[in-house]
Amino acid sequence: MTGHPGVITRVLASLPDNAERHAATTITVTLTTDHDHRQAALDVANDGSPIPPGHRETITRAARHGKTQAQAGETATALR
């Protein structure tokens, strides 16, 4: 992810916070790196109810359009 350090920090902080809020009992965090391609992937999962398919678009819309959390309301910053 390339972007403003403050936005990246907010996104990375929101992932485990959201997982904790919606987990039944378990949260799993996995960091995978690919040094050859200079990439990393952070996967945060929980055993709570999944996001209903009809709501996924709403949750990611603010991040794709570059809105701040204040402009977007209480939707997630960049869940996908």
PDB file of C-alpha atoms in Angstrom:
ATOM      1  CA  MET A   1       0.000   0.000   0.000  1.00  0.00           C
ATOM      2  CA  THR A   2       1.363   3.374  -0.947  1.00  0.00           C
ATOM      3  CA  GLY A   3      -0.102   6.408   0.711  1.00  0.00           C
ATOM      4  CA  HIS A   4      -0.023   8.967   3.461  1.00  0.00           C
ATOM      5  CA  PRO A   5       1.579   7.517   6.627  1.00  0.00           C
ATOM      6  CA  GLY A   6      -1.327   8.723   8.794  1.00  0.00           C
ATOM      7  CA  VAL A   7      -3.904   6.978   6.603  1.00  0.00           C
ATOM      8  CA  ILE A   8      -1.854   3.770   6.486  1.00  0.00           C
ATOM      9  CA  THR A   9      -1.500   3.847  10.274  1.00  0.00           C
ATOM     10  CA  ARG A  10      -5.275   4.305  10.690  1.00  0.00           C
ATOM     11  CA  VAL A  11      -5.992   1.416   8.304  1.00  0.00           C
ATOM     12  CA  LEU A  12      -3.550  -0.923  10.046  1.00  0.00           C
ATOM     13  CA  ALA A  13      -4.963  -0.002  13.459  1.00  0.00           C
ATOM     14  CA  SER A  14      -8.563  -0.486  12.338  1.00  0.00           C
ATOM     15  CA  LEU A  15      -8.095  -4.075  11.139  1.00  0.00           C
ATOM     16  CA  PRO A  16      -7.455  -5.713  14.531  1.00  0.00           C
ATOM     17  CA  ASP A  17      -9.909  -3.310  16.223  1.00  0.00           C
ATOM     18  CA  ASN A  18     -12.685  -4.384  13.842  1.00  0.00           C
ATOM     19  CA  ALA A  19     -11.748  -8.051  14.222  1.00  0.00           C
ATOM     20  CA  GLU A  20     -11.898  -7.763  17.996  1.00  0.00           C
ATOM     21  CA  ARG A  21     -15.239  -5.959  17.884  1.00  0.00           C
ATOM     22  CA  HIS A  22     -16.836  -8.637  15.701  1.00  0.00           C
ATOM     23  CA  ALA A  23     -15.082 -11.801  16.901  1.00  0.00           C
ATOM     24  CA  ALA A  24     -16.917 -14.480  18.816  1.00  0.00           C
ATOM     25  CA  THR A  25     -13.783 -15.877  20.494  1.00  0.00           C
ATOM     26  CA  THR A  26     -10.835 -16.002  18.061  1.00  0.00           C
ATOM     27  CA  ILE A  27      -8.776 -13.501  16.048  1.00  0.00           C
ATOM     28  CA  THR A  28      -6.028 -14.642  13.683  1.00  0.00           C
ATOM     29  CA  VAL A  29      -3.386 -12.237  12.327  1.00  0.00           C
ATOM     30  CA  THR A  30      -1.077 -13.442   9.542  1.00  0.00           C
ATOM     31  CA  LEU A  31       1.728 -11.422   7.958  1.00  0.00           C
ATOM     32  CA  THR A  32       3.142 -12.816   4.718  1.00  0.00           C
ATOM     33  CA  THR A  33       6.156 -11.250   3.002  1.00  0.00           C
ATOM     34  CA  ASP A  34       7.523 -11.550  -0.521  1.00  0.00           C
ATOM     35  CA  HIS A  35      11.006 -10.074  -0.428  1.00  0.00           C
ATOM     36  CA  ASP A  36      11.602 -10.600  -4.160  1.00  0.00           C
ATOM     37  CA  HIS A  37       8.644  -8.379  -5.063  1.00  0.00           C
ATOM     38  CA  ARG A  38       8.968  -6.103  -1.997  1.00  0.00           C
ATOM     39  CA  GLN A  39       5.416  -6.867  -0.900  1.00  0.00           C
ATOM     40  CA  ALA A  40       3.691  -7.830   2.308  1.00  0.00           C
ATOM     41  CA  ALA A  41       0.155  -8.965   3.050  1.00  0.00           C
ATOM     42  CA  LEU A  42      -1.583  -8.599   6.388  1.00  0.00           C
ATOM     43  CA  ASP A  43      -4.598 -10.818   6.938  1.00  0.00           C
ATOM     44  CA  VAL A  44      -6.780 -10.247   9.991  1.00  0.00           C
ATOM     45  CA  ALA A  45      -9.616 -12.723  10.473  1.00  0.00           C
ATOM     46  CA  ASN A  46     -12.097 -13.544  13.198  1.00  0.00           C
ATOM     47  CA  ASP A  47     -14.689 -16.193  13.895  1.00  0.00           C
ATOM     48  CA  GLY A  48     -17.590 -13.736  14.042  1.00  0.00           C
ATOM     49  CA  SER A  49     -20.368 -13.356  11.523  1.00  0.00           C
ATOM     50  CA  PRO A  50     -19.158 -12.416   8.023  1.00  0.00           C
ATOM     51  CA  ILE A  51     -20.018  -9.084   6.445  1.00  0.00           C
ATOM     52  CA  PRO A  52     -23.228  -9.589   4.453  1.00  0.00           C
ATOM     53  CA  PRO A  53     -22.478  -9.391   0.698  1.00  0.00           C
ATOM     54  CA  GLY A  54     -24.851  -6.433   0.290  1.00  0.00           C
ATOM     55  CA  HIS A  55     -22.857  -4.379   2.826  1.00  0.00           C
ATOM     56  CA  ARG A  56     -19.328  -5.039   1.519  1.00  0.00           C
ATOM     57  CA  GLU A  57     -19.595  -2.329  -1.130  1.00  0.00           C
ATOM     58  CA  THR A  58     -20.685   0.257   1.440  1.00  0.00           C
ATOM     59  CA  ILE A  59     -17.828  -0.576   3.798  1.00  0.00           C
ATOM     60  CA  THR A  60     -15.103  -0.189   1.170  1.00  0.00           C
ATOM     61  CA  ARG A  61     -16.587   2.769  -0.742  1.00  0.00           C
ATOM     62  CA  ALA A  62     -15.158   5.513   1.518  1.00  0.00           C
ATOM     63  CA  ALA A  63     -11.607   4.169   1.244  1.00  0.00           C
ATOM     64  CA  ARG A  64     -11.731   3.884  -2.553  1.00  0.00           C
ATOM     65  CA  HIS A  65     -12.976   7.444  -2.892  1.00  0.00           C
ATOM     66  CA  GLY A  66     -10.339   8.881  -0.566  1.00  0.00           C
ATOM     67  CA  LYS A  67     -12.699  10.098   2.129  1.00  0.00           C
ATOM     68  CA  THR A  68     -11.481  10.575   5.657  1.00  0.00           C
ATOM     69  CA  GLN A  69     -13.180   8.742   8.487  1.00  0.00           C
ATOM     70  CA  ALA A  70     -14.959  11.958   9.502  1.00  0.00           C
ATOM     71  CA  GLN A  71     -16.295  12.415   5.969  1.00  0.00           C
ATOM     72  CA  ALA A  72     -17.299   8.773   5.702  1.00  0.00           C
ATOM     73  CA  GLY A  73     -19.016   8.539   9.080  1.00  0.00           C
ATOM     74  CA  GLU A  74     -18.449   5.373  11.109  1.00  0.00           C
ATOM     75  CA  THR A  75     -17.777   3.031   8.185  1.00  0.00           C
ATOM     76  CA  ALA A  76     -14.474   1.218   8.120  1.00  0.00           C
ATOM     77  CA  THR A  77     -11.493   2.980   6.605  1.00  0.00           C
ATOM     78  CA  ALA A  78     -10.430   0.242   4.231  1.00  0.00           C
ATOM     79  CA  LEU A  79     -11.859  -3.203   4.814  1.00  0.00           C
ATOM     80  CA  ARG A  80     -11.893  -5.396   1.738  1.00  0.00           C
TER      81      ARG A  80
END
